[in-house]
Every structure is written in C-alpha cells, then in structure tokens.
XYZ file of C-alpha atoms in Angstrom:
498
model
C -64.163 112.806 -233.290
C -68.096 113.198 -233.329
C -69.790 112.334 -230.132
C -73.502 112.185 -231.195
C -75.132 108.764 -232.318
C -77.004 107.629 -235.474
C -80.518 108.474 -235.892
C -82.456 105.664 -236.064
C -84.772 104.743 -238.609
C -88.369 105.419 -238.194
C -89.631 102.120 -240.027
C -88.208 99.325 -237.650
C -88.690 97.007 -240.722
C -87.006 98.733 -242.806
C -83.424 96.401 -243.264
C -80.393 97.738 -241.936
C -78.483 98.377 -245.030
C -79.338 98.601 -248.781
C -76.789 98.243 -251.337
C -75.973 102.074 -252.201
C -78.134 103.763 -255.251
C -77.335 106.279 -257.903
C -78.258 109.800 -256.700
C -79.484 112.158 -259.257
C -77.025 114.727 -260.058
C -77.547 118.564 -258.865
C -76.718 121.881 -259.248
C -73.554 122.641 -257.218
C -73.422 125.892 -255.121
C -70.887 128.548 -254.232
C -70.480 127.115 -250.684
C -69.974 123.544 -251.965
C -67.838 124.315 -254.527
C -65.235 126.269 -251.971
C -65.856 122.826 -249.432
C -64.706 120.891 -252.419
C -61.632 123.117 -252.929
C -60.828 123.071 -248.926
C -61.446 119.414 -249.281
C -58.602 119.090 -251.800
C -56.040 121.464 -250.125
C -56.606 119.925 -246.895
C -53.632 118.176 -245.943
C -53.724 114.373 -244.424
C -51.672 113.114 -241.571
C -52.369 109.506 -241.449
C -51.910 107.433 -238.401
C -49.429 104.764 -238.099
C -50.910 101.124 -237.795
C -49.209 97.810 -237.370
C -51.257 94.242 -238.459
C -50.864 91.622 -241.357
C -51.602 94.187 -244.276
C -49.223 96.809 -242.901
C -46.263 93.554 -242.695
C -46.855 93.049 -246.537
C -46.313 96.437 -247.476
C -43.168 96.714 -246.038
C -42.086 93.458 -247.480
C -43.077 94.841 -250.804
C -41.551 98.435 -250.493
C -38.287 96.536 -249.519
C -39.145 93.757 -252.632
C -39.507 96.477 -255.168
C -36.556 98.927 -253.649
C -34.420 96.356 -254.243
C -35.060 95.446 -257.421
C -35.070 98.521 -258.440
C -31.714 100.276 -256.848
C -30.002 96.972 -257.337
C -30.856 95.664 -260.795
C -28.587 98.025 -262.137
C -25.306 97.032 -260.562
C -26.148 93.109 -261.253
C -23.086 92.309 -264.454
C -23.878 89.726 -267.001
C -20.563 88.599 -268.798
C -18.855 90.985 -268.070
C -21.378 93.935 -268.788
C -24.530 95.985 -267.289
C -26.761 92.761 -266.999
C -30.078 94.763 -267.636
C -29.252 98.239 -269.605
C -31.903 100.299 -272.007
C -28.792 101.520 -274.396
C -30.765 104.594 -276.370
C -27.749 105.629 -277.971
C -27.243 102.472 -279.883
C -30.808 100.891 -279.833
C -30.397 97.937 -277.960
C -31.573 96.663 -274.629
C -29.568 94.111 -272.656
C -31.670 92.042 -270.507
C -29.340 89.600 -268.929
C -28.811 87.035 -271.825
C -31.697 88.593 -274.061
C -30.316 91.228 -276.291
C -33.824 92.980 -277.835
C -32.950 95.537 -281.201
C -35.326 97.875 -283.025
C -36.315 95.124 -285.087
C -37.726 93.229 -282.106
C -40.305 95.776 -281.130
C -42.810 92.980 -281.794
C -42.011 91.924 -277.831
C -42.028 95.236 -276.425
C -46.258 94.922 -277.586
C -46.672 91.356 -276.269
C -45.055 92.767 -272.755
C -47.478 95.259 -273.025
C -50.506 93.219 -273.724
C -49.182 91.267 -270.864
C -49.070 93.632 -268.397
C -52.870 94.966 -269.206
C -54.236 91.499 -269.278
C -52.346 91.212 -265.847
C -53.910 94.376 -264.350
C -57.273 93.320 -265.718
C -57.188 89.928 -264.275
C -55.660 91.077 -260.635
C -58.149 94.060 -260.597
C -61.390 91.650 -261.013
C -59.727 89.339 -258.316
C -59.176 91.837 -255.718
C -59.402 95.128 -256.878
C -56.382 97.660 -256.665
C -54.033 95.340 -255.022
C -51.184 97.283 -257.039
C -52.457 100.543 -256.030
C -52.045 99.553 -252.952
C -48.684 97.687 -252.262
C -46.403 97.780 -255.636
C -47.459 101.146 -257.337
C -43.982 103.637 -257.689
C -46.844 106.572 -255.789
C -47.323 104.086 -252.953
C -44.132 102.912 -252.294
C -42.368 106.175 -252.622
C -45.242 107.526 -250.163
C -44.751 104.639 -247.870
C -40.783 105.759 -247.425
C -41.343 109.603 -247.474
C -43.844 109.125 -244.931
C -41.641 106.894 -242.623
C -38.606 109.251 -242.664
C -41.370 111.792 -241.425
C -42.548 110.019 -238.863
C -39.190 109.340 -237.496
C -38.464 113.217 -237.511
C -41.511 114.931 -236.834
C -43.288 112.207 -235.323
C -46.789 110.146 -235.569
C -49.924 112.017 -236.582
C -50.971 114.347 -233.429
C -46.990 115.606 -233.355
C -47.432 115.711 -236.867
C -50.140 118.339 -236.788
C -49.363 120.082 -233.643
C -45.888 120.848 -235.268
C -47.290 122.320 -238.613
C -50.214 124.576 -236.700
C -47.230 125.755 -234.152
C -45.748 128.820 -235.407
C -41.753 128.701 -236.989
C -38.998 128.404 -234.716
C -35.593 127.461 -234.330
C -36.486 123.814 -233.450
C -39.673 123.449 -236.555
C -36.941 124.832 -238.937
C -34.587 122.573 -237.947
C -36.670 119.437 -238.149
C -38.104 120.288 -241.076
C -34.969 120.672 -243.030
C -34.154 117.159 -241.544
C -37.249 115.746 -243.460
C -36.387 117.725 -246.166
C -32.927 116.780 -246.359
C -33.662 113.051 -246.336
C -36.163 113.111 -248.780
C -33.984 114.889 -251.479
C -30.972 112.120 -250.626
C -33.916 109.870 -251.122
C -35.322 111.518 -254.786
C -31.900 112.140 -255.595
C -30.566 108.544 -255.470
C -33.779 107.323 -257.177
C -33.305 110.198 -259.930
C -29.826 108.502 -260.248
C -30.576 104.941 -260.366
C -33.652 105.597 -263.137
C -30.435 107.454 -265.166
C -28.586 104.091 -264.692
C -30.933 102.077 -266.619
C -30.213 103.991 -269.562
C -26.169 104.434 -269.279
C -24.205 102.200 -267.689
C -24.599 103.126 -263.963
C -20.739 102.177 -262.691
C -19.089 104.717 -265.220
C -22.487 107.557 -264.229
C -21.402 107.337 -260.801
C -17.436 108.472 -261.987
C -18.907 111.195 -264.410
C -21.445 112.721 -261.983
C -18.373 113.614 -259.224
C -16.776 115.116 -262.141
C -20.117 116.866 -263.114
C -19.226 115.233 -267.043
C -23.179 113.676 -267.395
C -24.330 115.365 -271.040
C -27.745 117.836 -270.937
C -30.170 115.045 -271.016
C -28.499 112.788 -268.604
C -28.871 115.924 -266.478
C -32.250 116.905 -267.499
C -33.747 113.148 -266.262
C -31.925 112.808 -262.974
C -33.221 115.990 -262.256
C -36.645 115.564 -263.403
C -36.980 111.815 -262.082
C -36.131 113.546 -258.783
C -37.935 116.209 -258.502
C -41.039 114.621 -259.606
C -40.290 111.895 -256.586
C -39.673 114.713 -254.013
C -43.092 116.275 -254.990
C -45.037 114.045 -256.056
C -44.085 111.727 -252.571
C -43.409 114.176 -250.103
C -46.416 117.124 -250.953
C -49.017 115.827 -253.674
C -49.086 111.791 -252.047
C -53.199 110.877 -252.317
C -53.837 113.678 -254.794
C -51.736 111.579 -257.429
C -53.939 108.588 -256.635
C -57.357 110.652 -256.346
C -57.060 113.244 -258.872
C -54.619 112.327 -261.713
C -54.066 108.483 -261.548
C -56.399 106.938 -264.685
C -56.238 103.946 -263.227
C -58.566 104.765 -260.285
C -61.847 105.657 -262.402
C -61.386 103.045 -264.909
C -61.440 100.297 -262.075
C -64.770 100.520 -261.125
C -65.732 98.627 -264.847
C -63.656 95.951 -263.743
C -65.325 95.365 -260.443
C -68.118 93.369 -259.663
C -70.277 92.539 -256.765
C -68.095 89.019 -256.602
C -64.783 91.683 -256.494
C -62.247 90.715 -253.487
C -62.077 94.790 -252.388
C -61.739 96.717 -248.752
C -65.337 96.352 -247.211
C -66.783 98.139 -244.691
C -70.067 95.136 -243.069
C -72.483 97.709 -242.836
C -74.939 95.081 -241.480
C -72.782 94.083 -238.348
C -71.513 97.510 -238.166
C -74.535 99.700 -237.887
C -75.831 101.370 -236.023
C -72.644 102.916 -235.161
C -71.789 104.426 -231.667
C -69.540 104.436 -228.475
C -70.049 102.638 -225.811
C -68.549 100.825 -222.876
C -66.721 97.353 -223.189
C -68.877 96.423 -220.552
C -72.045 97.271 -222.660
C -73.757 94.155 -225.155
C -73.930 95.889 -228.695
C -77.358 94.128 -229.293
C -78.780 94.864 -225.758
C -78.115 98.806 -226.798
C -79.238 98.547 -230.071
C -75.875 99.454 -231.866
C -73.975 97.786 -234.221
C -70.061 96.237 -233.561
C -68.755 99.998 -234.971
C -67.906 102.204 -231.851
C -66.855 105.172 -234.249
C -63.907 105.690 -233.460
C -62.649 107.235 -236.530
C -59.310 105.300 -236.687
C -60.015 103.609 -240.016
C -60.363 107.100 -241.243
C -56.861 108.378 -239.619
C -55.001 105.742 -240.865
C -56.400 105.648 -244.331
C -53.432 107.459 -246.709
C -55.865 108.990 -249.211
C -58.110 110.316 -246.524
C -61.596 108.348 -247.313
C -63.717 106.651 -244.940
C -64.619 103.327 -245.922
C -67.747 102.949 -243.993
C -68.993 104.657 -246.763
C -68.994 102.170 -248.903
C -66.326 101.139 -252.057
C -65.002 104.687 -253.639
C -62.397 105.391 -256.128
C -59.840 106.578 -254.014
C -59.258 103.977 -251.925
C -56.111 101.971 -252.973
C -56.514 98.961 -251.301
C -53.710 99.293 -248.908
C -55.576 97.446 -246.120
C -54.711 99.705 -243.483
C -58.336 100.186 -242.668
C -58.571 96.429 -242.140
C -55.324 96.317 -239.321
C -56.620 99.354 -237.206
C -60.271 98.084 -237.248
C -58.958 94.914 -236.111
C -56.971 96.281 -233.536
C -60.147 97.929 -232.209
C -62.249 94.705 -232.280
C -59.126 92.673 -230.245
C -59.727 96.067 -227.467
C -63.401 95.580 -227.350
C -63.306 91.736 -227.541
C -65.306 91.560 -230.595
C -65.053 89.405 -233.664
C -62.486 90.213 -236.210
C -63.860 91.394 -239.895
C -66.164 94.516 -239.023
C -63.607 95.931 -242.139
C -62.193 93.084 -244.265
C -61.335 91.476 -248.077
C -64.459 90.606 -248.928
C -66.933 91.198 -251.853
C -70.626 92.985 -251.654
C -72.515 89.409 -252.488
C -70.257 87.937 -249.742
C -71.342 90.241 -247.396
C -74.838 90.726 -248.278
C -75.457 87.277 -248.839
C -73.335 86.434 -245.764
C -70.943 84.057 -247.018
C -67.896 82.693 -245.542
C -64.909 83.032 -246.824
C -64.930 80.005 -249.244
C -68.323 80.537 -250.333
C -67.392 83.967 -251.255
C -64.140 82.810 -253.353
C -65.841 80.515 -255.141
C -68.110 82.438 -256.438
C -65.357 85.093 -257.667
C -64.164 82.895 -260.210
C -66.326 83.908 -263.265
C -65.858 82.965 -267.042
C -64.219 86.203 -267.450
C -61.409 85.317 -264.353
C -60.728 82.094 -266.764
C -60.519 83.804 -269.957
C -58.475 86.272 -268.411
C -56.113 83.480 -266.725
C -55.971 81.676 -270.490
C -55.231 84.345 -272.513
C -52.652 85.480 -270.080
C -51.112 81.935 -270.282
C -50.881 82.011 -273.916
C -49.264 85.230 -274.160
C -46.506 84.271 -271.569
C -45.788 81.051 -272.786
C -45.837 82.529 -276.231
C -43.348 85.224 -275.368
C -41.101 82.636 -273.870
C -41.164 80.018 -276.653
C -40.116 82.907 -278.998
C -37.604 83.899 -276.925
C -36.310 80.828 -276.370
C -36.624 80.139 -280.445
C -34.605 83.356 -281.379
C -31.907 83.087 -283.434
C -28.885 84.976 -282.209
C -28.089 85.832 -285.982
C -29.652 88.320 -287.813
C -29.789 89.324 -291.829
C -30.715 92.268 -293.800
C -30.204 92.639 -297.581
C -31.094 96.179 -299.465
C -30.461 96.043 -303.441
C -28.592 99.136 -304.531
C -31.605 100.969 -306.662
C -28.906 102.685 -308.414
C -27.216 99.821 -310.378
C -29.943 97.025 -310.900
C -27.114 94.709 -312.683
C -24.096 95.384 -315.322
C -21.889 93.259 -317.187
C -18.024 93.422 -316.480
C -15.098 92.279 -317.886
C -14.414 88.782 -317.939
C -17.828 87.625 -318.990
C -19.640 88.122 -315.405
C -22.670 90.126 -314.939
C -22.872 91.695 -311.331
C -25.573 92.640 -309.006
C -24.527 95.760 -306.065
C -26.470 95.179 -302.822
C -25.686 96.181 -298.714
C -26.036 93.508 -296.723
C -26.519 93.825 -292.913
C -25.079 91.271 -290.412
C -26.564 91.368 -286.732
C -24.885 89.318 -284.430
C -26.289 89.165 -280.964
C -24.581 86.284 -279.249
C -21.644 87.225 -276.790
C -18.998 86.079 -278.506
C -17.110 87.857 -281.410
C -18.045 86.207 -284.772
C -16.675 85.512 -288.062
C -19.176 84.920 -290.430
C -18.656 83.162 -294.122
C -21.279 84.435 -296.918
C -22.362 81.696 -299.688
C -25.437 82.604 -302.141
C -27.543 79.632 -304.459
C -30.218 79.599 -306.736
C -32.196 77.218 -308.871
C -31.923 78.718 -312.089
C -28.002 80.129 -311.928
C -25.686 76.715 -311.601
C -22.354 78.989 -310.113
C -22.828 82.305 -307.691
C -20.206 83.861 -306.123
C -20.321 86.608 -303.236
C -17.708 88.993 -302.520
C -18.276 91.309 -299.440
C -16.730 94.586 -297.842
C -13.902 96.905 -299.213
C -11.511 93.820 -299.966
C -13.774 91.359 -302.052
C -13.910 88.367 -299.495
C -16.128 85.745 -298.304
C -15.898 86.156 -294.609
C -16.957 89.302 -292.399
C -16.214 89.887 -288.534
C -18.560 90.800 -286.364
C -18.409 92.006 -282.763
C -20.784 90.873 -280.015
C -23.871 92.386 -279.513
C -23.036 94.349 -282.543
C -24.675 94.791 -285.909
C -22.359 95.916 -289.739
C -23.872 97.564 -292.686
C -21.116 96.555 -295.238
C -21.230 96.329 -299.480
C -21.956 92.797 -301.329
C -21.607 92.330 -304.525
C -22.729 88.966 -306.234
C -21.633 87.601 -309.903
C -22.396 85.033 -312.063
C -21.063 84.010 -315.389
C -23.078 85.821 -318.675
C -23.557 82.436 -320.597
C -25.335 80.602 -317.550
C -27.691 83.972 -317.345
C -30.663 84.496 -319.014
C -32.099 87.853 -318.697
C -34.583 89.390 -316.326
C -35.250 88.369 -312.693
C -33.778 85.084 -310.610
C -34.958 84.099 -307.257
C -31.822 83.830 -305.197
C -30.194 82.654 -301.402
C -28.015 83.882 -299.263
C -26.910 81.452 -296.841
C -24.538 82.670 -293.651
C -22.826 81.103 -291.277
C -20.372 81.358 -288.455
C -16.624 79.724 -288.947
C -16.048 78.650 -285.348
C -18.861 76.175 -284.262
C -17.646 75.766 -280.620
C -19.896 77.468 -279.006
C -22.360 76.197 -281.208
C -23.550 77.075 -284.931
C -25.110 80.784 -286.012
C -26.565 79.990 -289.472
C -28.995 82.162 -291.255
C -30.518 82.901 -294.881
C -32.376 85.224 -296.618
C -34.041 85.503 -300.125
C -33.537 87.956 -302.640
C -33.250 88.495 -306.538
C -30.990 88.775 -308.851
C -31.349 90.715 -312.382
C -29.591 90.060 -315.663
C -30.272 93.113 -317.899
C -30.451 93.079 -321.279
C-alpha cells in the first residue's frame, strides 16, 4: 500500500472529476513493453470478501453446478432425459426429441441467446461475466479449495515466495489433488451429455470408453484444471471476445461497477476521528482493498475497463470499509456514468436506462421465445420423407398396372412404438394402391424415437392412366389412436411413360 496523498490541483476551480478522454496513442518503449509482459505474468492472489454480491455468486456457482452435474442423471420415460446422441443424430430434451432436420431451432436458440446477451449487457453490463460464465464459476471453486488449503491472500503469497519444503509440497499436492477430482468429474459429466452417463460410469472402471470418448474427458479436463486453476483472469482479459466487444453495448445510462470519483476524491488516509471535508479529502481512504479483492486484478477507481467482469466484489469490500469508517454506503456501486455525474438516485438513474433500444431488444426477444415455443408446441411427432427412385421413373407390369419405385422415410418421434398404415390419392388417377417394404403391405412398424428408410412402390391400373406426370398424396397414419392420432402427408408425382 502507497502512503503518499494526491496532489492537488493547482486551479481550485477546476471540477473534481471529468468524464475520462481519449489519449493519443504513442510509441511504446523497451521498458514499457517488458512492464507490460511482467504485468501479464504477474500472478493475482485476491482477497476473500463477504457482502450481498459475494452471497449471489455462491448461489449461482451452486445454481449452475447443479444443473450441470445433475441434468444428466435426471430419466425421462425411462431414458437419459436430456442426451446430445451424435452417433444417431438426435437430441433428447426431456419430451422434445430435435433430428437433423430440425436444425431450424438450434438457429432460433442461437439468435436467442445473442439477443439475450445484448439486452442483459446494455442493462447492466457483464452480469454473466461475472456470476454464470463456465471461467467464473470454475474460478470461484478452484479458488475456494485453495483458500481452504493454502489459505487467504497474505498465506497465499507468503507460501509461494517461501522456498519448497516438505510441508509447501505437501499442501500443494492437496490443491492439486482436489482440483484434478474437480476437472476430472466435470471432464466426465460434459462426456455424459453425449453418451448416456449411467452406462459411461460402468465402461470407464472397465477402461471400455472408445478414443474420442477418451480424447473429450481428457481435454474437457484438462482445459478446466488450467484454464481455472493457472490462466483464471487471463481467460477473461486476454482471450475472452466477449470483453472488447462490450464496450459497443454500453452506454453512459449502462447499470456497470462504478467507482464516484466525485465523493471519492481526493483520496487519502486518515483517522476515523478526522471530517473528510474539514481535510480536504474525499470519502476514499486508499486502502487498496477493492484492488485485492478484485479477481482480474484492475482497480476500479480508474474508471470502467474491459477487464472487469462485474463480479461486484469491489462493491462488498468498499462497503465494508465505509460501515468501519462510518461513512455512507456507495463510494463503489451499480450505477451508470449519467447517474453519477448527474447525481441521480437510484430511480432516477433506472429510468433513464430504459432506451428504445432496451424495448426493441425486450420485443424481439419476446417474439423469438414465444415463437420457438408455439412451434414446439405445434410439432408433429410424425415425420415423412419420399425420394423417387431416378433409376426407374415408371414401367408397366403384368396385369395391366403401371408402377412407380420410390423410398419412403417414416420418422416417428413420439415414445411409443408405432404402426403406421400408408394410403396414397390423387385427382386425376380414380384407384392408387401402395405396397411398402420387402413383403408388399400397407402397414410399417416403427420404433420410438426412431426413424426407417424402407422401399414403396405405388400402382395404378394402365386404362385409368394417361401418360406423363400426376400430382399425387401420400397420406399416413398410425393404427392405434389411444394415445392419440399421428397423421401425416406428403406430395409427390407420379409418371406414366409412354
């Protein structure tokens, strides 16, 4: 901690903070280049901090955690209830069974989610940096399981600058240990998404998972064990896209971290005993804590940078400091720049955050949802594809018929095994008939959550024919209606050759 005091200003009219201007850009030296490179190796031990914002990210790293270990082992009639099945291109989402064909809902999720992250951003900034992102969260537990071992921050650093022993090797394959029981059952969870997790757990004690099962445990792991327990605020500061892309989303009406620079400054320590205004110093006795505590290293009195996440733990220790000196709350808080500038309350301030944008953002993220969920909801469980067979357009056969070769492809995704009976009309040929699969029936069986490629043929009699093209139906339907009917029909053509 620095003991000297802010200089003061030689013009005593001049006001005590101006929002922050561009500097021009110069030419970087030797010596700041290698400060830049210390300044990225350095290593951060941030401080522990209790307070509101601290609460809500542990009730979101326990939210998330459990969703995520847990959502595999949920069952859903009888089966994985939410399982990404590569193998045979379908994902099971509870009662939603989504096929290659439905790829149309993977893009609306997608649209979702960025329309989401634009509209939460302009509200208040990184708020899923800062409590829900995998980085943080991850961070968040590899950093308690240190701090139970090693300590809180000055053990923390007093242990890595002491020189190895019997005792640092032994705590530090503790940590160690953990956090590879930690990556490893993460590694193994992400695996169960994509096989069905209860018969993983049986093959992995046999050591029977196949090379790419393999390959992703281990990679999903290993990537958690670094990127949690060694690279932590260099994912967020250096490789995370999301970080400089924010700032065009943010306004001076942004909800974000905000250091009051007016209250604030001049910055010094003092007494509790001592009147901030008699002294001439602002509320900020610079004491460095926002800075210890902050995961990603920054210091917000600096003003809004990319790095900072949005955690709020500057907010908790700063208050915490304020309670000690018995000042007012807020010298850091969730507020935006015209809020503090302008010195707003807290209403004043909200109401003017919600722009045009916030409400075009809000509708169009409405009518996606409710879109996706009225489509959903509208989705026929019965699927049909027809493919003419290029090689035999039509031929005439014995007994005065003249018959069309096509594959037909039946996709049932109910839950229930179906039976499914084939009928085929059209306006211009009075009498069709359809004869389907190796044996030359009506009916084909489908299993659930299953799809059949199988061979149709359809005839019609030569002297109700006349030659060339005829617009023609296939109609399907399901043969036991207790569960409720599975009807479907698709359009093709015939062709009556010469």
């Amino acid at each position: 901690m620095s003991d000297k005091q802010p200089e003061q200003s030689a013009n005593q009219d001049e006001p005590a903070w101006q929002p922050p201007r561009l500097v021009p850009a110069r030419a970087v030296s030797a010596d700041d280049s290698s400060m830049q490179v210390e300044e990225i190796r350095a290593k951060i031990y941030p401080r522990s901090v209790n307070g509101v914002f601290a609460k809500w990210r542990i009730i979101l790293v326990l939210a998330t955690q459990a969703v995520f270990y847990g959502l595999p082992w949920l069952q859903w009639n009888g089966r994985q209830a939410v399982l990404f099945d590569l193998a045979e291109r379908k994902f099971y989402i509870f009662g939603i069974v989504l096929w290659p064909q439905d790829v149309f809902y993977l893009a609306i999720i997608l649209i979702i989610s960025a329309y989401g992250l634009f509209l939460f951003t302009a509200l208040a900034g990184r708020l899923f940096c800062g409590y829900a992102c995998p980085q943080t969260v991850y961070t968040e537990i590899f950093m308690w399981i240190e701090r139970k071992i090693e300590g809180d921050r000055v053990a923390r650093i007093r242990l890595d600058e002491s020189p190895m022993s019997w005792r640092k090797f032994r705590v530090k394959a503790a940590k160690h240990f953990l956090w590879i029981a930690v990556a490893w059952w993460t590694g193994s969870t992400f695996i169960g998404y994509f096989s069905p997790i209860r018969e993983l757990g049986v093959e992995l004690l046999h050591f029977e998972l196949s090379f790419w099962q393999w390959f992703w445990m281990i990679f999903y792991s290993f990537a958690t064990w670094g990127n949690a327990g060694f690279m932590r605020e260099s994912v967020c500061k250096y490789m995370c896209p999301y970080a400089r892309f924010q700032s065009v989303m943010v306004d001076k009406d942004t909800f974000v971290v905000t250091y009051d620079r007016i209250r604030g400054e001049p910055r010094g320590r003092r007494s509790k005993k001592i009147i901030p205004s008699q002294a001439g110093l602002g509320d900020c006795v610079d004491c460095t804590i926002c800075v210890q505590v902050c995961p990603t290293g920054i210091d917000i009195r600096d003003g809004l940078q990319y790095m900072c996440i949005g955690c709020g733990a500057c907010i908790d220790a700063c208050d915490q400091v304020m309670d000690k000196m018995n000042y007012p709350r807020g010298l850091i808080r969730y507020t935006s720049e015209s809020g503090m500038l302008d010195r707003l309350d807290r209403k004043q301030a909200r109401k003017r955050l919600f722009k045009p944008r916030i409400y075009v953002y809000i509708a169009l993220l409405s009518i996606f949802i409710i879109g996706l969920l009225v489509s959903l909801s509208l989705r026929s469980p019965l699927r049909v594809d027809i493919v003419r067979d290029r090689g035999v357009l039509g031929r005439e056969i014995p007994g005065g018929m003249i018959e069309n070769i096509y594959r037909i492809q039946v996709i049932n995704m109910s839950e229930k095994d179906q039976k499914f009976v084939l009928k085929a009309t059209s306006s211009d040929i009075p009498q069709v008939t359809v004869l389907v699969g190796e044996e030359g029936g009506q009916q084909i069986d489908v299993p659930a959550f299953s799809n059949q490629w199988v061979p149709m043929v359809i005839r019609v009699p030569v002297q109700d024919s006349a030659r060339g093209l005829h617009p023609l139906t296939l109609h399907i339907e399901n043969t036991d209606k207790t569960e409720g009917t599975l009807s479907a029909q698709q359009d093709t053509t015939f062709f009556v050759p010469n």
